[in-house]
Amino acid sequence: MTAVRIALTELRRLTDSTFAKVALVAMVLVPSLYAGLYLYANKDPYAHLDGLPAAVVVQDRGTTLADGQRLQVGDEVASTLVKAHDLDWHEVDAAKAADGLREGDYAFVLVVPETFSADLASSADFTPRRAMLEIDTNDSTNYLAGTIGDRVVEQVQDSVAAQVSRTAAGQLLGGLSTIHAQLGEAATGAGQLATGASDAHAGSTRLRTGSAQLAAGQKDLAAGTAQLSSGAHELSSGLATLDSRTDALPAQTAKLAAGARQVADGNAEVAAAGRRAAAAGSRLTSGLDALDKELPARLAAAGLTDEQVSAVLAETSQLRAPITEANGTLQSTSNDLDRLSTGADQVADGAEQLATASVGLESAIDKAAAGSASLAKGADRLDSGQRKALAGAEQLSSGATALDSGLAKIDTGAATLGTSLADGAAKVPNPTAAQRKAVAQTIGAPVGISSDSLAKAGSYGAGLAPFFLALALWIGGFTLFTRARPLVEEAITSRWAVLPVALGGWLAPVVIGFAQALLTWAVVRFAVGIDMAHPWQMLGFMLLVSMTFMAIIHGLMARLGDSGQFLALILMVVQLVSAGGTFPWQTLPGPLQALHHVLPMSYAVDGLRALAYGGPGLHLGLDVAVLLAWGAGALVLSTAAAHRVHRARRQAFVTGAGGVGAEPVPA
């Protein structure tokens, strides 16, 4: 009998009645119900946390910052939680929260203590305290609710810390901008100070030079005032002598003026006589001129010849020469006398003016003598004052020198200060408002996460799907063999029937296992809606897993009977905790890690993950190889079990206890 015929016979037996058919359908549905319902219930539990009731109790009294700003972080925390709708938050008082937690109305309670805001602001006065949040849970209602509460508290803690850090960073950056601006203003002022100091230094240099020149001038002036004092005394003495000697001057000048006037009058009379003599000489000369013109004609008329006339004219000409010369002398003398008279008049006038002025002069000399005495006294005082001025000028020169030296240092220091402040202002950051906001946000949350996954499940249910699919296929095989026979013993009629019987006992469950795997795959993919990166390859791999698991359970039951079924249950439990379907297998205890590397479900889960998530399939070949090895080993075990039955039947035949169809003992 062939393995296929044995499998078909077994399938007909499993469907020979209505109850059998219903039972078979139920067994086919077991894996899909198990995997489908579990994954449906746990596909994405975190997506429905908005229905989980939680309470927040705000006891925070708030605080006032140094700048007068009111800080009330507790209310902000509560408001943020309620508005986010991540959970079904209720802001209540402490009593109601405690009652609700005890009665199971709230999964957990978040308490913001009274000093929360004050503790957050405590770093400002250098007495830092950690701001604490309290989480109250009740594991008697649900353990995972407390775990979710811990996650919520961590998120709130991170959010508040980021907010506080952003606020502090914003204030710090704003302070840096203020410092930058003030340093810029200080640098500008220092530049102006440097310019003013340079100008002051230049002025002090000029002052030093000028004060030195002033001191030298004051020294020369002191020498001059000393000479002035001496000269003033000499002048006073001379004027006093002049005053005593000019007392008779007015009387003497009056006499001089009278005598001068007499001389002037006499000179005037002499000049008048001279003018009369000159006028007579002029008339004589004029008469001779007229005679010279008439004489030739009159001589000719008298009968003189031309020669006689010329002789007479020659004689008269000689006689006229002394007369002409005398006339010239008279004219010249008359002019001299006129000038003498005029000069005598002027001398007389001057003498009279001198006589008149001598009175004032003598009075002026008196006054000058008195004034020169005062001048001498004043020159003495001037000399004394100048000596003091010289001492002050010398002190001024010394002070100006010291001032110039000090201003030179100030000039250098102001220039250095201006440069240093400008350099400092350039080094102090001056971010814009947008930059301050961006930097504050970065400081508040300095670490970000850039997630790059080679393979991503997408949801909690998808993450568990490979494990529960493998487990469902094992449960399906285990359930199936509650009805299926591992070996059709009556078909073992010869040693050559051992292998077909073993394969036939495995093929019938494999066919049903294929139906289980196909239905489970369809339910998980289409009904539950879990995405698969390689759906068709995954279906093929599930068929391989089903075949392997059927072979293992088949082999155990063929060899051990009902004890093999119990052992299959134990093996399922061991694989359930060692396959690494939930937590990474590296977190398992040492003995379970060793089992992980040996048992087939570990490789079934690994292969299903690679095909479901689309990750690198580096281990897929190993997974297939291990499953095939386990399947082949299980078939060897079931074949050995069939061979054992054959030997037992043959032994029974030898002893006379063989049944119908028993193989005769060979000769």
XYZ file of C-alpha atoms in Angstrom:
667
model
C 0.000 0.000 0.000
C 1.469 3.400 -0.957
C 1.840 6.397 1.378
C -0.660 8.414 -0.668
C -3.322 5.704 -0.459
C -2.730 5.397 3.274
C -3.097 9.219 3.607
C -6.310 9.220 1.569
C -7.665 6.359 3.651
C -6.931 8.282 6.833
C -8.568 11.441 5.440
C -11.710 9.440 4.590
C -11.752 8.105 8.111
C -11.499 11.607 9.523
C -14.519 12.683 7.447
C -16.649 9.542 7.575
C -19.395 11.159 9.647
C -20.977 14.530 10.126
C -19.445 14.847 13.588
C -16.061 13.927 12.188
C -16.389 16.552 9.491
C -17.426 19.182 12.020
C -14.538 18.173 14.265
C -12.124 18.360 11.345
C -13.376 21.818 10.389
C -12.975 22.899 14.023
C -9.407 21.584 14.056
C -8.653 23.446 10.834
C -10.028 26.639 12.418
C -8.088 26.324 15.696
C -4.804 27.918 14.478
C -6.551 30.776 12.656
C -8.827 31.419 15.652
C -5.895 31.340 18.043
C -3.575 33.540 15.996
C -6.294 35.711 14.492
C -8.134 36.536 17.714
C -4.971 37.122 19.738
C -3.397 39.360 17.116
C -6.701 41.134 16.548
C -6.983 41.873 20.273
C -3.359 42.997 20.528
C -2.785 44.508 17.097
C -2.136 48.039 18.408
C -3.132 48.447 22.072
C -1.306 51.786 22.357
C -3.627 53.261 19.728
C -6.548 52.985 22.153
C -5.004 54.457 25.269
C -7.281 57.478 24.890
C -9.963 55.345 26.535
C -7.798 54.477 29.553
C -8.994 56.631 32.480
C -6.293 58.385 34.501
C -6.387 61.164 37.073
C -4.080 64.141 37.533
C -4.030 65.985 40.858
C -2.457 69.462 40.853
C -1.322 70.583 44.298
C 1.333 72.953 42.967
C 1.140 76.377 44.652
C 3.374 77.999 42.044
C 6.135 80.508 42.714
C 7.261 83.999 41.741
C 10.567 84.409 39.924
C 13.125 87.110 40.650
C 11.896 89.201 37.706
C 8.345 89.145 39.063
C 7.096 86.550 36.584
C 4.610 84.033 37.973
C 5.557 80.374 37.428
C 2.694 77.845 37.637
C 3.995 74.711 35.923
C 1.578 72.295 37.607
C -1.462 73.794 35.887
C 0.415 73.737 32.579
C 1.203 70.045 33.023
C -2.437 69.197 33.729
C -3.698 71.339 30.856
C -1.227 69.771 28.441
C -2.194 66.226 29.461
C -5.936 66.864 29.199
C -5.647 68.599 25.809
C -3.352 65.918 24.354
C -6.031 63.166 24.723
C -3.315 60.501 24.893
C -5.273 59.030 27.796
C -8.692 59.759 29.256
C -7.324 62.313 31.744
C -9.409 63.743 34.562
C -8.183 66.641 36.689
C -9.558 65.967 40.168
C -8.693 66.584 43.810
C -6.633 64.221 45.914
C -9.599 62.591 47.694
C -11.485 61.789 44.515
C -8.326 60.490 42.872
C -7.641 58.141 45.811
C -11.218 56.797 45.765
C -11.143 56.370 41.997
C -7.818 54.506 42.104
C -9.056 52.224 44.870
C -12.330 51.449 43.060
C -10.635 50.940 39.695
C -12.151 54.061 38.120
C -8.637 55.293 37.294
C -5.769 53.161 36.023
C -3.291 55.385 37.849
C -3.019 58.836 39.438
C -0.408 61.476 38.617
C 0.188 63.961 41.462
C 1.958 67.312 40.973
C 3.217 68.247 44.503
C 2.837 71.646 46.135
C 6.476 72.676 45.674
C 6.782 71.535 42.042
C 7.170 75.031 40.496
C 9.302 76.270 43.405
C 11.612 73.267 43.020
C 11.920 73.886 39.286
C 12.922 77.501 39.964
C 15.248 76.642 42.858
C 18.372 76.690 40.684
C 18.016 80.448 40.287
C 19.006 81.050 43.931
C 21.700 78.323 43.843
C 19.727 75.963 46.077
C 18.726 73.433 43.409
C 16.071 70.836 44.223
C 14.638 68.213 41.925
C 11.006 68.725 41.073
C 9.277 65.409 41.768
C 6.149 63.919 40.226
C 4.224 61.231 42.116
C 2.624 58.263 40.378
C 0.080 56.165 42.294
C -0.916 52.786 40.809
C -3.055 49.819 41.798
C -1.766 46.587 40.302
C -4.826 44.764 41.569
C -6.793 46.360 38.747
C -4.172 46.057 35.985
C -0.400 45.675 36.165
C 0.314 47.151 32.714
C -1.656 50.276 33.621
C 1.078 51.106 36.121
C 3.711 50.490 33.442
C 1.859 52.859 31.104
C 1.701 55.378 33.942
C 5.476 55.184 34.353
C 5.891 55.908 30.641
C 3.526 58.877 30.896
C 5.484 60.267 33.854
C 8.726 59.920 31.894
C 7.183 61.827 28.975
C 5.895 64.550 31.306
C 9.298 64.707 32.976
C 11.046 65.070 29.623
C 8.524 67.662 28.470
C 8.826 69.757 31.642
C 12.610 69.432 31.626
C 12.706 70.516 28.006
C 10.384 73.445 28.764
C 12.476 74.550 31.742
C 15.676 74.118 29.744
C 14.232 76.118 26.855
C 13.142 78.879 29.245
C 16.526 78.969 30.966
C 18.367 78.813 27.652
C 16.150 81.565 26.236
C 16.914 83.786 29.235
C 20.612 82.962 28.946
C 20.693 83.737 25.227
C 18.672 86.897 25.789
C 21.208 87.890 28.442
C 24.015 87.207 25.973
C 22.319 89.476 23.438
C 21.980 92.160 26.116
C 25.622 91.700 27.115
C 26.633 91.870 23.460
C 24.679 95.093 22.976
C 26.012 96.600 26.185
C 29.551 95.552 25.315
C 29.051 97.157 21.911
C 27.885 100.350 23.585
C 30.781 100.117 26.042
C 33.183 99.565 23.136
C 31.734 102.622 21.396
C 32.037 104.627 24.600
C 35.556 103.295 25.109
C 36.377 104.363 21.554
C 35.036 107.804 22.297
C 36.961 107.760 25.570
C 40.089 106.738 23.664
C 39.541 109.573 21.185
C 38.948 112.015 24.025
C 41.948 110.671 25.928
C 44.078 111.021 22.810
C 42.848 114.572 22.337
C 43.399 115.257 26.047
C 46.888 113.792 25.792
C 47.643 115.968 22.791
C 46.285 118.963 24.721
C 48.277 118.042 27.803
C 51.373 117.806 25.647
C 50.689 121.284 24.357
C 49.912 122.377 27.925
C 53.228 120.943 29.101
C 55.079 122.736 26.315
C 53.107 125.936 26.903
C 53.533 125.786 30.663
C 57.265 125.307 30.198
C 57.303 128.269 27.867
C 55.124 130.166 30.350
C 57.568 129.389 33.141
C 60.445 130.539 30.999
C 58.487 133.670 30.049
C 57.555 134.254 33.664
C 61.218 133.961 34.526
C 62.088 136.529 31.872
C 59.159 138.659 32.989
C 60.374 138.451 36.577
C 63.739 139.749 35.438
C 61.942 142.504 33.495
C 59.748 143.459 36.437
C 62.889 143.666 38.568
C 64.409 145.986 35.972
C 61.116 147.876 35.800
C 61.144 148.383 39.537
C 64.707 149.621 39.418
C 63.973 151.871 36.428
C 60.816 153.195 38.082
C 62.817 154.220 41.104
C 65.390 155.930 38.879
C 62.593 157.634 36.915
C 60.971 158.818 40.143
C 64.290 160.207 41.331
C 64.931 161.957 37.978
C 61.470 163.426 37.781
C 61.778 164.712 41.315
C 65.001 166.481 40.305
C 63.373 167.767 37.088
C 60.398 168.988 39.088
C 62.615 170.976 41.441
C 64.559 172.486 38.577
C 61.574 173.513 36.453
C 59.790 175.490 39.119
C 61.088 178.856 37.522
C 60.409 177.726 33.972
C 57.031 179.503 33.512
C 58.467 182.931 34.484
C 61.508 182.434 32.303
C 59.495 181.364 29.291
C 57.223 184.400 29.777
C 60.228 186.679 29.565
C 61.484 184.793 26.560
C 58.128 185.203 24.857
C 58.099 188.981 25.466
C 61.612 189.402 24.051
C 60.800 187.241 21.079
C 57.762 189.328 20.387
C 59.870 192.534 20.451
C 62.363 190.994 18.059
C 59.526 189.934 15.787
C 58.088 193.431 15.750
C 61.482 194.960 14.900
C 62.032 192.410 12.173
C 58.657 193.305 10.743
C 59.613 196.968 10.467
C 62.951 196.103 8.888
C 61.196 193.814 6.444
C 58.776 196.603 5.488
C 61.702 198.963 4.794
C 63.363 196.290 2.730
C 60.192 195.786 0.733
C 60.070 199.525 0.011
C 63.720 199.553 -1.145
C 63.099 196.518 -3.323
C 60.057 198.201 -4.844
C 62.185 201.289 -5.671
C 64.846 199.092 -7.239
C 62.202 197.362 -9.288
C 60.827 200.691 -10.524
C 64.376 201.859 -11.406
C 65.012 198.687 -13.318
C 61.687 198.987 -15.111
C 62.500 202.594 -16.077
C 65.870 201.570 -17.449
C 64.201 198.835 -19.454
C 61.829 201.367 -21.009
C 64.787 203.756 -21.691
C 66.686 200.977 -23.400
C 63.757 200.532 -25.748
C 63.317 204.320 -26.538
C 67.010 205.369 -26.543
C 68.017 204.083 -29.974
C 65.202 205.968 -31.628
C 65.770 209.116 -29.669
C 69.548 209.036 -30.440
C 68.843 208.513 -34.058
C 66.406 211.345 -33.969
C 69.081 213.510 -32.418
C 71.210 212.916 -35.417
C 73.502 210.238 -34.157
C 74.757 207.699 -36.533
C 74.235 204.026 -36.104
C 77.748 203.595 -34.918
C 77.312 206.382 -32.416
C 74.032 204.885 -31.305
C 75.690 201.492 -30.820
C 78.514 203.128 -28.885
C 76.085 204.959 -26.620
C 74.087 201.772 -26.062
C 77.247 199.906 -25.178
C 78.129 202.497 -22.590
C 74.670 202.555 -21.092
C 74.706 198.825 -20.960
C 77.867 198.864 -18.883
C 76.349 201.521 -16.600
C 73.181 199.442 -16.123
C 74.951 196.291 -14.925
C 75.671 197.572 -11.374
C 72.128 198.910 -11.121
C 70.692 195.502 -12.105
C 72.976 193.758 -9.670
C 72.003 196.174 -6.922
C 68.330 195.632 -7.690
C 68.816 191.877 -7.391
C 70.490 192.345 -4.047
C 67.619 194.538 -2.874
C 65.062 191.948 -3.971
C 66.955 189.081 -2.307
C 67.484 191.082 0.867
C 63.804 192.013 0.962
C 62.831 188.362 0.695
C 65.287 187.414 3.451
C 63.906 190.115 5.647
C 60.373 188.858 5.014
C 61.403 185.350 5.971
C 63.226 186.681 9.015
C 60.134 188.605 10.034
C 57.958 185.543 9.508
C 60.392 183.377 11.461
C 60.592 185.958 14.230
C 56.806 185.944 14.398
C 56.812 182.149 14.590
C 59.519 182.251 17.268
C 57.474 184.797 19.159
C 54.360 182.660 18.767
C 56.287 179.601 19.879
C 57.798 181.408 22.800
C 54.357 182.545 23.818
C 53.053 178.968 23.431
C 56.069 177.705 25.355
C 55.369 180.215 28.070
C 51.774 179.104 28.149
C 52.723 175.377 28.006
C 55.481 175.738 30.556
C 52.854 176.355 33.168
C 51.114 173.048 32.277
C 54.473 171.365 31.771
C 55.611 172.341 35.199
C 52.283 171.082 36.604
C 52.639 167.886 34.543
C 56.167 167.406 35.779
C 54.858 167.731 39.298
C 52.241 165.111 38.554
C 54.754 162.906 36.717
C 57.057 163.112 39.705
C 54.216 162.070 41.990
C 53.130 159.369 39.508
C 56.646 158.047 39.147
C 56.807 157.647 42.886
C 53.544 155.636 42.725
C 54.932 153.762 39.703
C 57.997 152.814 41.683
C 55.803 151.447 44.464
C 53.614 149.622 41.925
C 56.677 148.231 40.174
C 57.820 146.900 43.548
C 54.489 145.176 44.061
C 54.528 143.920 40.436
C 57.985 142.511 40.972
C 56.862 140.754 44.143
C 53.746 139.370 42.393
C 55.761 138.296 39.401
C 58.091 136.333 41.622
C 55.004 134.533 42.977
C 53.696 134.074 39.413
C 57.048 132.582 38.464
C 56.784 130.090 41.321
C 53.190 129.205 40.214
C 54.272 128.898 36.585
C 57.039 126.535 37.589
C 54.519 124.487 39.620
C 52.127 124.588 36.624
C 54.891 123.311 34.361
C 55.689 120.477 36.771
C 51.960 119.585 37.092
C 51.467 119.783 33.332
C 54.358 117.361 32.877
C 52.808 114.928 35.381
C 49.366 115.402 33.764
C 50.784 114.707 30.317
C 52.459 111.528 31.592
C 49.196 110.374 33.233
C 47.106 111.196 30.180
C 49.577 109.276 28.034
C 48.851 106.196 30.162
C 45.105 106.896 30.017
C 45.355 107.305 26.236
C 47.091 103.924 25.912
C 44.720 102.269 28.404
C 41.607 103.734 26.753
C 42.765 102.495 23.349
C 43.430 99.036 24.821
C 40.059 99.114 26.606
C 38.239 100.048 23.402
C 39.972 97.287 21.442
C 39.384 94.713 24.182
C 35.711 95.630 24.538
C 35.238 95.501 20.761
C 36.958 92.092 20.637
C 34.889 90.912 23.597
C 31.669 92.142 22.003
C 32.593 90.314 18.799
C 33.150 87.087 20.743
C 29.902 87.314 22.726
C 27.130 85.660 20.654
C 24.403 87.965 19.415
C 21.726 85.581 18.115
C 18.552 86.822 16.496
C 15.174 86.054 18.038
C 14.741 83.102 15.652
C 18.223 81.820 16.445
C 17.607 82.190 20.195
C 14.392 80.196 19.845
C 16.090 77.474 17.788
C 19.072 77.233 20.146
C 16.799 77.205 23.218
C 14.752 74.388 21.680
C 17.941 72.464 20.911
C 19.274 72.972 24.450
C 15.890 72.001 25.873
C 15.922 68.795 23.802
C 19.568 68.343 22.808
C 19.224 64.728 21.692
C 16.962 63.670 18.881
C 16.450 60.234 17.433
C 16.770 59.518 13.768
C 15.258 56.100 13.305
C 16.386 53.940 10.430
C 15.179 50.363 10.521
C 16.256 47.581 8.205
C 12.898 45.968 8.966
C 9.913 47.450 10.777
C 6.925 45.588 12.155
C 4.685 48.644 12.219
C 2.525 47.717 15.209
C 2.507 45.707 18.402
C 0.376 42.992 16.797
C 2.626 42.780 13.753
C 5.605 42.443 16.058
C 4.051 39.425 17.774
C 2.608 37.879 14.613
C 5.596 35.591 13.740
C 5.608 34.104 17.227
C 1.867 33.516 17.418
C 1.691 32.188 13.874
C 4.343 29.594 14.700
C 2.639 28.773 17.995
C -0.765 28.545 16.258
C 0.606 26.031 13.710
C 2.007 23.901 16.539
C -1.328 24.058 18.386
C -3.086 23.156 15.138
C -0.928 20.079 14.711
C -1.313 19.139 18.360
C -5.110 19.482 18.124
C -5.261 17.512 14.871
C -3.472 14.526 16.345
C -6.177 14.195 18.971
C -8.212 12.684 16.123
C -5.664 11.500 13.571
C -3.783 8.230 13.946
C -0.015 8.586 13.633
C 0.316 5.052 12.151
C -2.213 2.880 10.318
C -0.890 -0.290 11.909
C -3.061 -2.656 9.889
C -1.260 -1.455 6.777
C 2.074 -2.725 8.066
C 1.944 -6.103 6.314
C 5.628 -6.369 5.466
C 8.930 -4.742 6.151
C 8.520 -2.842 2.888
C 5.328 -1.193 4.133
C 7.076 0.501 7.068
C 8.117 3.642 5.186
C 4.823 4.153 3.259
C 2.852 3.709 6.474
C 5.039 6.264 8.267
C 4.785 8.752 5.382
C 1.063 8.094 4.936
C 0.415 8.744 8.625
C 2.229 12.095 8.198
C 0.773 13.161 4.810
C -2.858 13.135 5.929
C -2.230 15.661 8.767
C 0.013 17.648 6.412
C -2.905 18.176 4.034
C -5.078 19.399 6.890
C -2.100 21.421 8.214
C -1.854 23.127 4.812
C -5.495 24.148 5.162
C -4.767 25.428 8.672
C -1.739 27.416 7.485
C -3.566 28.863 4.471
C -6.602 29.885 6.519
C -4.445 31.362 9.309
C -2.361 33.315 6.778
C -5.515 34.683 5.122
C -7.158 35.656 8.426
C -4.032 37.421 9.718
C -3.388 39.225 6.468
C -6.888 40.199 5.370
C -9.136 40.020 8.445
C -6.717 41.285 11.093
C -4.981 43.529 8.526
C -1.348 42.866 9.341
C 0.923 43.843 6.465
C 3.472 41.324 5.178
C 6.543 42.302 3.212
C 6.664 38.989 1.329
C 3.180 37.482 1.715
C 3.486 34.579 -0.753
C 6.927 33.508 0.414
C 5.586 33.760 3.948
C 2.683 31.457 3.060
C 5.142 28.943 1.599
C 7.302 29.144 4.716
C 4.216 28.624 6.910
C 3.433 25.471 4.923
C 6.995 24.279 5.579
C 6.614 25.072 9.299
C 3.297 23.223 9.412
C 4.825 20.203 7.671
C 7.739 20.197 10.137
C 5.582 20.571 13.234
C 3.203 17.828 11.947
C 6.204 15.585 11.432
C 7.530 16.240 14.969
C 4.182 15.607 16.680
C 3.557 12.656 14.373
C 6.934 11.141 15.230
C 6.460 11.600 18.992
C 2.999 10.058 18.992
C 4.018 7.262 16.634
C 6.874 6.327 18.911
C 5.359 7.061 22.325
C 1.618 7.052 21.804
C -0.338 9.134 24.277
C 2.888 9.869 26.130
C 4.204 11.329 22.895
C 1.186 13.657 22.772
C 1.956 14.803 26.337
C 5.590 15.246 25.389
C 4.489 17.361 22.395
C 2.564 19.568 24.842
C 5.640 19.897 27.064
C 7.776 20.672 24.009
C 5.293 23.371 22.988
C 5.578 25.000 26.423
C 9.380 24.835 26.352
C 9.466 26.362 22.876
C 6.964 29.011 23.892
C 9.434 30.386 26.491
C 12.659 29.805 24.510
C 11.726 30.845 20.948
C 12.344 34.562 21.619
C 8.983 35.500 20.177
C 8.340 38.388 22.601
C 11.564 39.524 24.265
C 14.952 39.051 22.559
C 16.313 35.540 23.163
C 19.508 37.119 24.560
C 17.477 38.130 27.640
C 16.608 34.505 28.447
C 18.311 32.531 31.216
C 21.298 30.477 30.128
C 19.565 27.051 29.863
C 16.719 28.519 27.813
C 19.232 30.225 25.514
C 20.777 26.827 24.818
C 17.321 25.395 24.004
C 16.646 28.407 21.754
C 19.458 27.374 19.445
C 18.179 23.776 19.219
C 14.375 23.770 19.074
C 12.579 24.267 15.727
C 10.107 26.972 16.748
C 13.019 29.435 17.181
C 13.861 29.038 13.493
C 10.197 29.142 12.493
C 9.793 32.513 14.284
C 13.043 33.832 12.795
C 12.050 32.930 9.231
C 8.534 34.332 9.620
C 10.003 37.620 10.917
C 12.324 37.965 7.941
C 9.469 37.382 5.490
C 6.885 39.455 7.391
C 9.055 42.559 8.028
C 11.158 42.492 4.900
C 14.497 42.451 6.722
C 17.680 40.861 5.447
C 17.089 37.138 4.956
C 20.620 36.083 5.907
C 19.296 33.376 8.251
C 16.370 32.256 6.103
C 18.405 29.484 4.495
C 19.488 28.259 7.922
C 15.907 28.438 9.146
C 14.699 26.291 6.241
C 17.590 23.872 6.688
C 16.945 23.410 10.425
C 13.209 22.894 9.884
C 13.876 20.355 7.134
C 16.346 18.598 9.413
C 13.806 18.443 12.245
C 11.139 17.231 9.787
C 13.428 14.570 8.368
C 14.464 13.479 11.855
C 10.821 13.254 12.910
C 10.010 11.133 9.845
C 12.940 8.865 10.702
C 11.467 8.574 14.206
C 8.003 7.733 12.864
C 9.531 5.234 10.424
C 11.420 3.643 13.298
C 8.154 3.531 15.227
C 6.491 1.749 12.262
C 9.403 -0.630 12.055
C 9.010 -1.332 15.769
C 5.324 -2.151 15.211
C 6.316 -4.423 12.359
C 8.808 -6.269 14.546
C 6.274 -6.577 17.344
C 3.663 -8.002 14.957
C 6.201 -10.424 13.563
C 7.195 -11.503 17.037
C 3.555 -12.020 17.916
C 3.081 -14.144 14.792
C 6.055 -16.276 15.767
C 4.599 -16.870 19.219
C 1.165 -17.668 17.725
C -0.437 -14.412 18.701
C -0.320 -12.876 15.216
C -3.395 -11.385 13.778
C -4.956 -11.443 10.377
C -2.637 -10.172 7.731
C 0.458 -10.625 9.856
C 3.632 -11.143 7.958
C 4.675 -14.758 7.985
C 8.000 -15.515 9.525
C 10.476 -15.964 6.702
C 12.187 -19.334 6.446
